[in-house]
Amino acid sequence: MADNGDHQGGDAPTEHLNIKVTDNNNEVFFKIKRSTKLEKLMTAFCERQGKSITSVRFLFDGTRVQPTDTPDTLDMADGDSLEVHQEQVGGAF
């Protein structure tokens, strides 16, 4: 019998994740590999929304996401979401 490489066991993690990115106005869904740097997702979201990547920050479970993070390093699961917030500068009176 030929081995077609399709080994999806009971609880083995899938290779791709569906990640929702939301800024409270827009929701964009991305399908990415567990090993893909989130920088690609962050850049694509900003380009679609016409935002500068330096003017927003991405949060996962309340923790800031770095461009070098991957879904694996953040322990993300299929269907998880990233929040996008406008970067605030200043605030002193």
PDB file of C-alpha atoms in Angstrom:
ATOM      1  CA  MET A   1       0.000   0.000   0.000  1.00  0.00           C
ATOM      2  CA  ALA A   2       1.348   3.409  -0.952  1.00  0.00           C
ATOM      3  CA  ASP A   3       2.073   6.009   1.720  1.00  0.00           C
ATOM      4  CA  ASN A   4       0.386   9.252   0.697  1.00  0.00           C
ATOM      5  CA  GLY A   5       1.564  11.150   3.765  1.00  0.00           C
ATOM      6  CA  ASP A   6      -1.977  11.725   5.044  1.00  0.00           C
ATOM      7  CA  HIS A   7      -1.482  10.949   8.713  1.00  0.00           C
ATOM      8  CA  GLN A   8      -4.096  12.805  10.683  1.00  0.00           C
ATOM      9  CA  GLY A   9      -4.243  10.950  13.953  1.00  0.00           C
ATOM     10  CA  GLY A  10      -6.771  11.494  16.717  1.00  0.00           C
ATOM     11  CA  ASP A  11      -5.340  14.497  18.548  1.00  0.00           C
ATOM     12  CA  ALA A  12      -2.431  15.466  16.311  1.00  0.00           C
ATOM     13  CA  PRO A  13      -2.461  19.228  15.673  1.00  0.00           C
ATOM     14  CA  THR A  14      -3.378  20.248  12.139  1.00  0.00           C
ATOM     15  CA  GLU A  15      -0.781  21.965   9.985  1.00  0.00           C
ATOM     16  CA  HIS A  16      -2.929  25.066   9.312  1.00  0.00           C
ATOM     17  CA  LEU A  17      -4.929  27.308  11.618  1.00  0.00           C
ATOM     18  CA  ASN A  18      -7.783  29.664  10.869  1.00  0.00           C
ATOM     19  CA  ILE A  19      -7.053  32.903  12.719  1.00  0.00           C
ATOM     20  CA  LYS A  20      -9.465  35.821  13.008  1.00  0.00           C
ATOM     21  CA  VAL A  21      -8.026  39.332  13.143  1.00  0.00           C
ATOM     22  CA  THR A  22     -10.420  42.026  14.354  1.00  0.00           C
ATOM     23  CA  ASP A  23     -10.162  45.745  15.052  1.00  0.00           C
ATOM     24  CA  ASN A  24     -13.774  45.989  16.322  1.00  0.00           C
ATOM     25  CA  ASN A  25     -14.890  47.339  12.928  1.00  0.00           C
ATOM     26  CA  ASN A  26     -13.560  44.679  10.598  1.00  0.00           C
ATOM     27  CA  GLU A  27     -12.932  40.957  10.840  1.00  0.00           C
ATOM     28  CA  VAL A  28     -10.476  39.277   8.520  1.00  0.00           C
ATOM     29  CA  PHE A  29      -9.837  35.547   8.538  1.00  0.00           C
ATOM     30  CA  PHE A  30      -6.452  34.081   7.682  1.00  0.00           C
ATOM     31  CA  LYS A  31      -5.399  30.479   7.191  1.00  0.00           C
ATOM     32  CA  ILE A  32      -1.741  30.129   8.117  1.00  0.00           C
ATOM     33  CA  LYS A  33       0.715  27.407   9.030  1.00  0.00           C
ATOM     34  CA  ARG A  34       1.630  26.917  12.678  1.00  0.00           C
ATOM     35  CA  SER A  35       5.240  27.810  11.879  1.00  0.00           C
ATOM     36  CA  THR A  36       4.499  30.995   9.885  1.00  0.00           C
ATOM     37  CA  LYS A  37       5.699  34.221  11.479  1.00  0.00           C
ATOM     38  CA  LEU A  38       2.718  36.378  12.386  1.00  0.00           C
ATOM     39  CA  GLU A  39       4.439  39.297  10.676  1.00  0.00           C
ATOM     40  CA  LYS A  40       2.946  38.069   7.380  1.00  0.00           C
ATOM     41  CA  LEU A  41      -0.572  38.101   8.823  1.00  0.00           C
ATOM     42  CA  MET A  42      -0.063  41.487  10.492  1.00  0.00           C
ATOM     43  CA  THR A  43       1.259  43.068   7.289  1.00  0.00           C
ATOM     44  CA  ALA A  44      -1.555  41.610   5.179  1.00  0.00           C
ATOM     45  CA  PHE A  45      -4.208  42.887   7.610  1.00  0.00           C
ATOM     46  CA  CYS A  46      -2.727  46.399   7.625  1.00  0.00           C
ATOM     47  CA  GLU A  47      -2.514  46.487   3.830  1.00  0.00           C
ATOM     48  CA  ARG A  48      -6.157  45.416   3.480  1.00  0.00           C
ATOM     49  CA  GLN A  49      -7.316  48.006   6.007  1.00  0.00           C
ATOM     50  CA  GLY A  50      -5.063  50.813   4.773  1.00  0.00           C
ATOM     51  CA  LYS A  51      -3.266  51.084   8.117  1.00  0.00           C
ATOM     52  CA  SER A  52       0.401  51.458   8.899  1.00  0.00           C
ATOM     53  CA  ILE A  53       1.820  48.513  10.828  1.00  0.00           C
ATOM     54  CA  THR A  54       3.599  51.011  13.092  1.00  0.00           C
ATOM     55  CA  SER A  55       0.298  52.682  14.063  1.00  0.00           C
ATOM     56  CA  VAL A  56      -1.384  49.553  15.444  1.00  0.00           C
ATOM     57  CA  ARG A  57      -0.590  46.802  17.892  1.00  0.00           C
ATOM     58  CA  PHE A  58      -1.768  43.217  17.824  1.00  0.00           C
ATOM     59  CA  LEU A  59      -2.837  41.400  20.988  1.00  0.00           C
ATOM     60  CA  PHE A  60      -3.476  37.725  21.668  1.00  0.00           C
ATOM     61  CA  ASP A  61      -5.118  36.986  25.025  1.00  0.00           C
ATOM     62  CA  GLY A  62      -4.145  40.474  26.199  1.00  0.00           C
ATOM     63  CA  THR A  63      -0.456  40.006  25.363  1.00  0.00           C
ATOM     64  CA  ARG A  64       1.249  42.008  22.641  1.00  0.00           C
ATOM     65  CA  VAL A  65       2.182  39.939  19.602  1.00  0.00           C
ATOM     66  CA  GLN A  66       5.639  40.379  18.110  1.00  0.00           C
ATOM     67  CA  PRO A  67       6.224  39.998  14.343  1.00  0.00           C
ATOM     68  CA  THR A  68       8.589  37.101  15.034  1.00  0.00           C
ATOM     69  CA  ASP A  69       5.954  35.139  16.992  1.00  0.00           C
ATOM     70  CA  THR A  70       4.312  32.118  15.388  1.00  0.00           C
ATOM     71  CA  PRO A  71       1.046  30.376  16.284  1.00  0.00           C
ATOM     72  CA  ASP A  72       3.155  27.606  17.850  1.00  0.00           C
ATOM     73  CA  THR A  73       5.132  29.966  20.104  1.00  0.00           C
ATOM     74  CA  LEU A  74       1.869  31.561  21.303  1.00  0.00           C
ATOM     75  CA  ASP A  75       0.067  28.208  21.719  1.00  0.00           C
ATOM     76  CA  MET A  76      -2.701  29.332  19.377  1.00  0.00           C
ATOM     77  CA  ALA A  77      -5.539  27.005  18.440  1.00  0.00           C
ATOM     78  CA  ASP A  78      -7.730  26.868  15.368  1.00  0.00           C
ATOM     79  CA  GLY A  79     -10.305  29.648  15.522  1.00  0.00           C
ATOM     80  CA  ASP A  80      -8.339  31.916  17.886  1.00  0.00           C
ATOM     81  CA  SER A  81      -8.379  35.632  17.241  1.00  0.00           C
ATOM     82  CA  LEU A  82      -5.978  38.547  17.372  1.00  0.00           C
ATOM     83  CA  GLU A  83      -7.176  41.977  18.429  1.00  0.00           C
ATOM     84  CA  VAL A  84      -5.888  45.075  16.667  1.00  0.00           C
ATOM     85  CA  HIS A  85      -5.722  48.326  18.607  1.00  0.00           C
ATOM     86  CA  GLN A  86      -4.687  51.797  17.533  1.00  0.00           C
ATOM     87  CA  GLU A  87      -1.305  52.648  19.013  1.00  0.00           C
ATOM     88  CA  GLN A  88      -1.653  55.534  21.456  1.00  0.00           C
ATOM     89  CA  VAL A  89       1.134  58.067  21.638  1.00  0.00           C
ATOM     90  CA  GLY A  90       1.568  60.476  24.503  1.00  0.00           C
ATOM     91  CA  GLY A  91      -1.175  60.909  27.064  1.00  0.00           C
ATOM     92  CA  ALA A  92       0.626  63.326  29.375  1.00  0.00           C
ATOM     93  CA  PHE A  93      -1.146  66.523  30.352  1.00  0.00           C
TER      94      PHE A  93
END
